[in-house]
Coordinates of C-alpha atoms and ligand atoms in Angstrom, one line a residue:
X580 CA 22.6 2.8 -20.5
X581 CA 19.9 1.3 -19.4
X582 CA 16.5 1.6 -21.1
X583 CA 13.6 1.2 -18.2
X584 CA 14.3 0.9 -14.5
X585 CA 11.7 0.2 -12.6
X586 CA 12.0 0.8 -8.8
X587 CA 9.4 -1.4 -6.5
X588 CA 8.7 -4.7 -6.5
X589 CA 5.3 -5.2 -5.8
X590 CA 2.1 -5.7 -8.7
X591 CA 2.7 -2.6 -10.4
X592 CA 6.4 -3.2 -10.7
X593 CA 6.6 -6.3 -11.8
X594 CA 4.0 -6.2 -13.7
X595 CA 6.0 -3.1 -15.9
X596 CA 8.6 -5.8 -15.9
X597 CA 7.2 -8.6 -17.0
X598 CA 5.2 -6.1 -19.8
X599 CA 9.0 -4.5 -21.4
X600 CA 11.1 -7.7 -21.0
X601 CA 9.0 -8.8 -23.2
X602 CA 9.3 -6.1 -25.4
X603 CA 12.9 -6.9 -25.3
X604 CA 14.0 -4.2 -23.5
X605 CA 15.7 -6.0 -20.7
X606 CA 14.4 -3.5 -17.8
X607 CA 16.0 -3.4 -14.4
X608 CA 13.8 -4.3 -11.3
X609 CA 15.3 -2.9 -8.4
X610 CA 13.5 -4.4 -5.1
X611 CA 13.9 -2.1 -2.4
X612 CA 13.1 -2.7 1.7
X613 CA 9.7 -3.7 1.1
X614 CA 10.9 -6.7 -1.5
X615 CA 7.0 -7.8 -2.8
X616 CA 5.1 -4.5 -1.7
X617 CA 1.4 -4.7 -0.6
X618 CA 1.0 -8.2 -1.3
X619 CA 4.6 -9.8 1.0
X620 CA 2.0 -8.2 4.0
X621 CA -0.9 -10.4 3.2
X622 CA -1.3 -14.3 3.6
X623 CA -4.3 -15.1 1.2
X624 CA -5.8 -13.2 -2.1
X625 CA -9.0 -13.9 -3.2
X626 CA -9.8 -11.4 -4.9
X627 CA -7.1 -11.5 -7.8
X628 CA -9.2 -12.7 -11.2
X629 CA -6.9 -16.3 -12.3
X630 CA -6.9 -18.0 -8.6
X631 CA -11.1 -19.1 -8.4
X632 CA -9.0 -20.7 -5.0
X633 CA -7.5 -17.9 -3.6
X634 CA -3.5 -17.6 -3.9
X635 CA -1.3 -16.8 -1.2
X636 CA -0.2 -13.0 -1.1
X637 CA 3.7 -13.6 -1.2
X638 CA 3.0 -16.4 -3.6
X639 CA 1.6 -14.3 -6.5
X640 CA 4.2 -11.5 -6.3
X641 CA 6.9 -14.4 -6.2
X642 CA 5.5 -15.5 -9.5
X643 CA 5.3 -12.3 -11.1
X644 CA 8.3 -11.6 -10.7
X645 CA 9.6 -15.3 -11.7
X646 CA 7.5 -14.7 -15.3
X647 CA 9.4 -11.3 -15.4
X648 CA 13.0 -12.6 -15.0
X649 CA 12.1 -15.8 -17.5
X650 CA 11.4 -12.9 -20.4
X651 CA 15.0 -11.2 -19.1
X652 CA 13.6 -9.2 -16.5
X653 CA 17.1 -8.1 -14.1
X654 CA 16.3 -8.0 -10.8
X655 CA 18.1 -6.8 -7.9
X656 CA 18.5 -4.9 -4.7
X657 CA 18.4 -1.3 -4.5
X658 CA 17.0 1.5 -2.7
X659 CA 17.1 5.1 -4.4
X660 CA 18.4 7.7 -2.4
X661 CA 18.8 10.2 -5.0
X662 CA 17.4 11.3 -8.3
X663 CA 18.4 13.5 -11.0
X664 CA 15.3 13.9 -13.4
X665 CA 16.8 17.3 -15.3
X666 CA 18.4 15.8 -18.1
X667 CA 17.2 13.4 -21.0
X668 CA 19.0 10.9 -19.6
X669 CA 18.0 10.7 -16.2
X670 CA 20.1 8.6 -12.9
X671 CA 19.0 7.2 -9.8
X672 CA 21.3 6.7 -7.1
X673 CA 21.5 3.1 -6.3
X674 CA 23.3 1.6 -2.8
X675 CA 25.9 4.9 -3.1
X676 CA 26.1 4.4 -7.0
X677 CA 25.0 6.1 -10.2
X678 CA 22.4 4.0 -12.6
X679 CA 21.5 5.5 -15.8
X680 CA 18.8 5.4 -17.8
X681 CA 16.9 6.4 -20.6
X682 CA 12.9 5.6 -18.9
X683 CA 12.1 5.4 -15.5
X684 CA 9.0 3.6 -13.7
X685 CA 8.0 4.4 -10.3
X686 CA 5.9 1.8 -8.9
X687 CA 7.5 2.3 -4.9
X688 CA 4.0 2.5 -3.9
X689 CA 2.1 3.9 -0.5
X690 CA 3.6 2.2 2.7
X691 CA 0.5 2.0 5.0
X692 CA 1.4 3.8 8.4
X693 CA 1.5 1.1 11.4
X694 CA 1.3 1.9 15.2
X695 CA 4.5 1.0 15.9
X696 CA 3.3 -1.8 18.7
X697 CA 5.7 -3.8 20.3
X698 CA 3.7 -7.6 18.9
X699 CA 2.3 -5.3 16.4
X700 CA 4.3 -6.5 12.9
X701 CA 4.8 -9.6 14.3
X702 CA 0.8 -10.5 13.4
X703 CA 0.7 -8.9 10.5
X704 CA -1.6 -11.0 8.0
X705 CA -2.4 -13.1 11.3
X706 CA -5.2 -10.6 11.5
X707 CA -3.0 -7.2 11.5
X708 CA -4.3 -5.7 9.0
X709 CA -4.2 -2.5 6.7
X710 CA -6.0 -3.5 3.6
X711 CA -10.2 -3.9 4.6
X712 CA -11.1 -5.0 1.2
X713 CA -8.4 -7.4 1.3
X714 CA -8.8 -9.6 4.3
X715 CA -12.9 -8.2 5.6
X716 CA -14.1 -11.3 4.1
X717 CA -11.6 -13.3 6.7
X718 CA -13.4 -12.4 9.6
X719 CA -17.0 -13.3 9.3
X720 CA -19.2 -13.3 12.3
X721 CA -15.4 -11.9 14.0
X722 CA -15.0 -9.2 16.1
X723 CA -13.3 -6.9 14.1
X724 CA -11.7 -3.5 15.4
X725 CA -10.2 -0.4 13.0
X726 CA -8.1 2.3 14.1
X727 CA -8.8 5.6 12.9
X728 CA -10.2 8.6 12.6
X729 CA -10.4 9.7 9.2
X730 CA -12.0 9.1 5.5
X731 CA -10.4 5.4 4.9
X732 CA -11.2 4.4 8.5
X733 CA -15.2 5.2 8.2
X734 CA -15.1 3.6 4.9
X735 CA -13.3 1.0 6.0
X736 CA -15.6 0.6 9.2
X737 CA -18.7 0.2 6.4
X738 CA -17.3 -2.2 4.2
X739 CA -16.6 -4.5 7.6
X740 CA -19.8 -4.5 8.5
X741 CA -20.4 -6.8 6.1
X742 CA -18.0 -9.5 7.4
X743 CA -18.5 -9.0 11.2
X744 CA -20.6 -9.8 14.3
X745 CA -19.3 -5.9 14.9
X746 CA -17.2 -3.5 14.0
X747 CA -15.6 -0.9 17.1
X748 CA -13.9 1.9 15.7
X749 CA -11.6 3.5 17.8
X750 CA -9.4 6.5 17.3
X751 CA -7.7 8.6 19.9
X752 CA -9.6 12.2 19.4
X753 CA -13.3 13.1 19.8
X754 CA -13.0 14.9 17.1
X755 CA -12.7 13.2 13.4
X756 CA -11.0 14.2 10.1
X757 CA -13.7 12.3 8.4
X758 CA -15.7 14.1 5.9
X759 CA -18.9 14.7 8.0
X760 CA -21.3 12.5 5.0
X761 CA -18.5 9.5 5.8
X762 CA -18.6 9.7 9.4
X763 CA -22.5 10.1 9.5
X764 CA -22.5 6.9 7.4
X765 CA -20.5 5.0 9.9
X766 CA -22.1 6.4 12.7
X767 CA -26.1 5.9 11.4
X768 CA -24.5 1.7 11.3
X769 CA -26.2 -0.2 13.7
X770 CA -23.4 -2.4 13.7
X771 CA -21.0 0.6 14.3
X772 CA -20.2 1.4 17.9
X773 CA -17.3 4.3 18.4
X774 CA -14.7 4.2 21.2
X775 CA -13.3 7.8 21.0
X776 CA -10.5 8.9 23.3
X777 CA -9.2 5.8 22.9
X778 CA -5.3 4.3 21.6
X779 CA -4.5 1.0 21.3
X780 CA -1.2 -0.1 23.7
X781 CA -0.2 -3.5 22.3
X782 CA -2.3 -6.6 20.0
X783 CA -2.3 -9.8 21.3
X784 CA -1.5 -13.1 20.7
X785 CA 1.8 -13.8 19.0
X786 CA 1.7 -16.6 21.2
X787 CA -0.8 -18.7 18.7
X788 CA -0.3 -16.3 15.7
X789 CA -3.7 -15.3 16.1
X790 CA -5.0 -11.8 16.6
X791 CA -7.0 -12.8 20.0
X792 CA -7.4 -9.2 21.9
X793 CA -6.1 -5.8 22.2
X794 CA -4.8 -3.7 25.5
X795 CA -6.4 0.0 25.1
X796 CA -6.5 3.1 27.4
X797 CA -8.7 5.8 27.8
X798 CA -6.7 8.9 27.1
X799 CA -9.4 11.2 29.7
X800 CA -9.7 9.1 32.2
X801 CA -6.3 7.1 32.2
X802 CA -8.3 3.9 32.1
X803 CA -6.6 0.6 31.0
X804 CA -8.2 -2.4 30.1
X805 CA -8.1 -5.4 27.9
X806 CA -10.5 -6.4 24.8
X807 CA -11.0 -9.6 22.9
X808 CA -10.8 -9.0 18.9
X809 CA -10.2 -11.5 15.9
X810 CA -9.9 -8.7 13.3
X811 CA -7.4 -5.4 13.5
X812 CA -7.4 -3.2 11.2
X813 CA -5.4 0.0 10.4
X814 CA -6.4 2.8 8.8
X815 CA -4.7 5.5 9.8
X816 CA -3.2 6.3 6.5
X817 CA -0.6 5.8 3.7
X818 CA 2.4 7.1 3.2
X819 CA 3.6 7.7 -0.4
X820 CA 7.7 6.3 -1.5
X821 CA 8.4 9.4 -3.4
X822 CA 11.1 11.4 -1.2
X823 CA 14.3 10.9 -4.2
X824 CA 12.0 12.3 -6.1
X825 CA 10.5 15.8 -4.2
X826 CA 11.1 18.5 -6.2
X827 CA 11.7 16.7 -9.2
X828 CA 8.3 15.7 -10.5
X829 CA 5.0 16.8 -10.0
X830 CA 3.6 15.1 -6.7
X831 CA 0.3 16.1 -4.4
X832 CA 0.0 18.0 -1.0
X833 CA 0.8 13.9 0.7
X834 CA 3.4 13.3 -2.1
X835 CA 1.8 10.9 -4.4
X836 CA 2.7 11.6 -7.4
X837 CA 0.6 13.7 -9.7
X838 CA -1.3 12.0 -12.5
X839 CA -0.3 13.6 -16.3
X840 CA -2.7 11.3 -18.3
X841 CA -2.6 7.2 -18.4
X842 CA 0.5 6.6 -16.3
X843 CA 2.8 10.0 -17.6
X844 CA 4.3 12.6 -15.1
X845 CA 5.0 15.5 -15.8
X846 CA 8.7 14.0 -16.7
X847 CA 8.2 13.1 -20.5
X848 CA 10.3 9.2 -20.0
X849 CA 9.6 9.0 -16.5
X850 CA 5.8 6.8 -16.0
X851 CA 4.5 6.0 -12.4
X852 CA 2.7 2.7 -11.5
X853 CA 0.4 1.8 -8.9
X854 CA 0.3 2.7 -5.5
X855 CA 2.6 5.6 -5.5
X856 CA -0.3 7.5 -7.9
X857 CA -3.6 6.2 -6.6
X858 CA -4.8 7.1 -3.3
X859 CA -8.3 5.6 -4.3
X860 CA -8.1 2.0 -5.0
X861 CA -4.8 0.5 -4.2
X862 CA -5.6 -3.2 -5.5
X863 CA -3.4 -5.6 -6.3
X864 CA -5.4 -6.1 -9.9
X865 CA -5.3 -2.1 -10.0
X866 CA -1.4 -2.1 -9.4
X867 CA -0.8 -4.6 -12.0
X868 CA -3.0 -2.5 -14.7
X869 CA -1.1 0.4 -13.9
X870 CA 1.8 -1.2 -14.4
X871 CA 1.4 -2.4 -17.9
X872 CA 0.1 0.8 -18.6
X873 CA 3.5 2.2 -17.1
X874 CA 5.1 -0.6 -19.6
X875 CA 3.6 0.4 -22.8
X876 CA 4.1 3.7 -22.2
X877 CA 7.7 3.5 -22.0
X878 CA 7.7 1.2 -25.4
X879 CA 6.2 3.8 -26.5
X880 CA 8.3 7.0 -25.6
X881 CA 11.6 4.5 -26.1
X882 CA 10.3 3.6 -30.0
X883 CA 9.8 7.9 -30.8
X884 CA 12.9 8.0 -29.3
X885 CA 14.2 5.7 -32.0
X886 CA 15.4 3.3 -29.6
Ligands
NAP38 P1 -6.4 10.4 7.1 O1 -7.2 11.3 6.4 O2 -4.9 11.4 7.4 O3 -7.0 10.0 7.8 C1 -5.6 9.1 9.6 C2 -6.6 9.0 11.0 O4 -5.5 8.1 11.4 C3 -6.8 10.2 11.2 O5 -7.9 10.2 12.0 C4 -5.7 10.3 12.6 O6 -5.8 10.8 13.5 C5 -5.0 8.9 12.3 N1 -4.1 8.2 12.8 C6 -2.8 8.3 12.2 N2 -1.7 8.5 13.2 C7 -1.5 8.3 14.1 C8 -1.5 6.9 15.6 N3 -0.3 7.2 15.5 N4 -2.3 6.9 16.0 C9 -3.6 6.0 16.2 N5 -4.0 7.6 15.2 C10 -4.0 7.5 14.5 O7 -5.7 9.6 5.9 P2 -6.9 8.4 5.5 O8 -8.5 8.4 6.2 O9 -6.5 7.3 4.6 O10 -7.6 9.3 4.2 C11 -6.2 9.7 3.4 C12 -6.8 10.5 2.5 O11 -7.7 9.5 1.5 C13 -7.9 12.1 2.9 O12 -8.3 13.1 1.8 C14 -9.3 11.2 2.6 O13 -10.1 12.1 2.5 C15 -9.0 10.3 1.0 N6 -9.9 8.9 1.2 C16 -11.2 9.4 0.6 C17 -12.3 8.3 0.9 C18 -13.6 9.0 -0.2 O14 -14.3 9.5 0.1 N7 -14.3 7.5 -0.4 C19 -11.7 6.9 1.5 C20 -10.2 7.3 1.7 C21 -9.9 8.1 2.1 P3 -6.1 12.5 14.0 O15 -7.5 12.6 13.1 O16 -6.1 12.4 15.7 O17 -4.8 12.7 13.5

């Protein structure tokens, strides 16, 4: 029987591990199929406090892991396929084996949705990004493209006009999911050019390890053409990693955990941390803060239960 199991090895999970390990709770942190979380998909991180020169994303998250291990956290590979939260002692099934715990911190994140282009994944962190706040500043006076037709795409396109020489917003339809206010703001921004009824076929150039352009298709006319671009930002939604908890934890209509205040879920002893609950901020620093909150809540819960 574990005191604490933490699911997820991004900023939220690692911070929860640092705090619970330092409190002597010997947490087990399980690293799933996206180890390091969203930070492992980026290069330089310039907005994490304490690093005036910036820090490489994967290094930052690896440092957090080392810090947690220094205090006694056990970090192991393992993906949870099932969870049973119906009794006071929770169970999670990891690689076919049930593990028991008194508290559970769910820090499984939300995975960015990708287009699935042939070269997209090879250029993540080299011009392909799913986070404008994280990577926008690298594209000063460069050509930027944003994909999507929802609020995120409008918000990111507007934000990116601070940096780019031009921002092209590409959407597969001519109707937008975005709220009117966000759409109007983007439409009224003279630096944003709208390109509707257009899909992306691929992104170049893997041989240069850098985004240099994209292949586009007009879905109405069938026309296909190449366009030069330096920064390629996906804003086509995120998928919260909550599948094993469906039907057990209160989730919203998109599958994000519904918070019951602080880091609490509807089940006492089960806590949330990071993007698995947060669809608004999604930053490394907010995830780290949420991990700290979840750890403190878990510690207090165990103390109140006499452990
Ligand atoms: P979203 O509303 O689900 O929009 C996703 C967009 O991506 C849609 O326009 C969709 O196109 C497009 N898309 C999805 N898959 C695609 C694919 N394979 N190829 C091309 N395009 C694809 O997601 P979101 O914009 O991230 O917003 C999520 C939630 O957060 C929403 O409730 C939103 O209101 C909220 N949000 C609010 C704010 C704010 O108020 N400040 C900011 C950001 C997000 P189709 O329309 O054709 O399906």
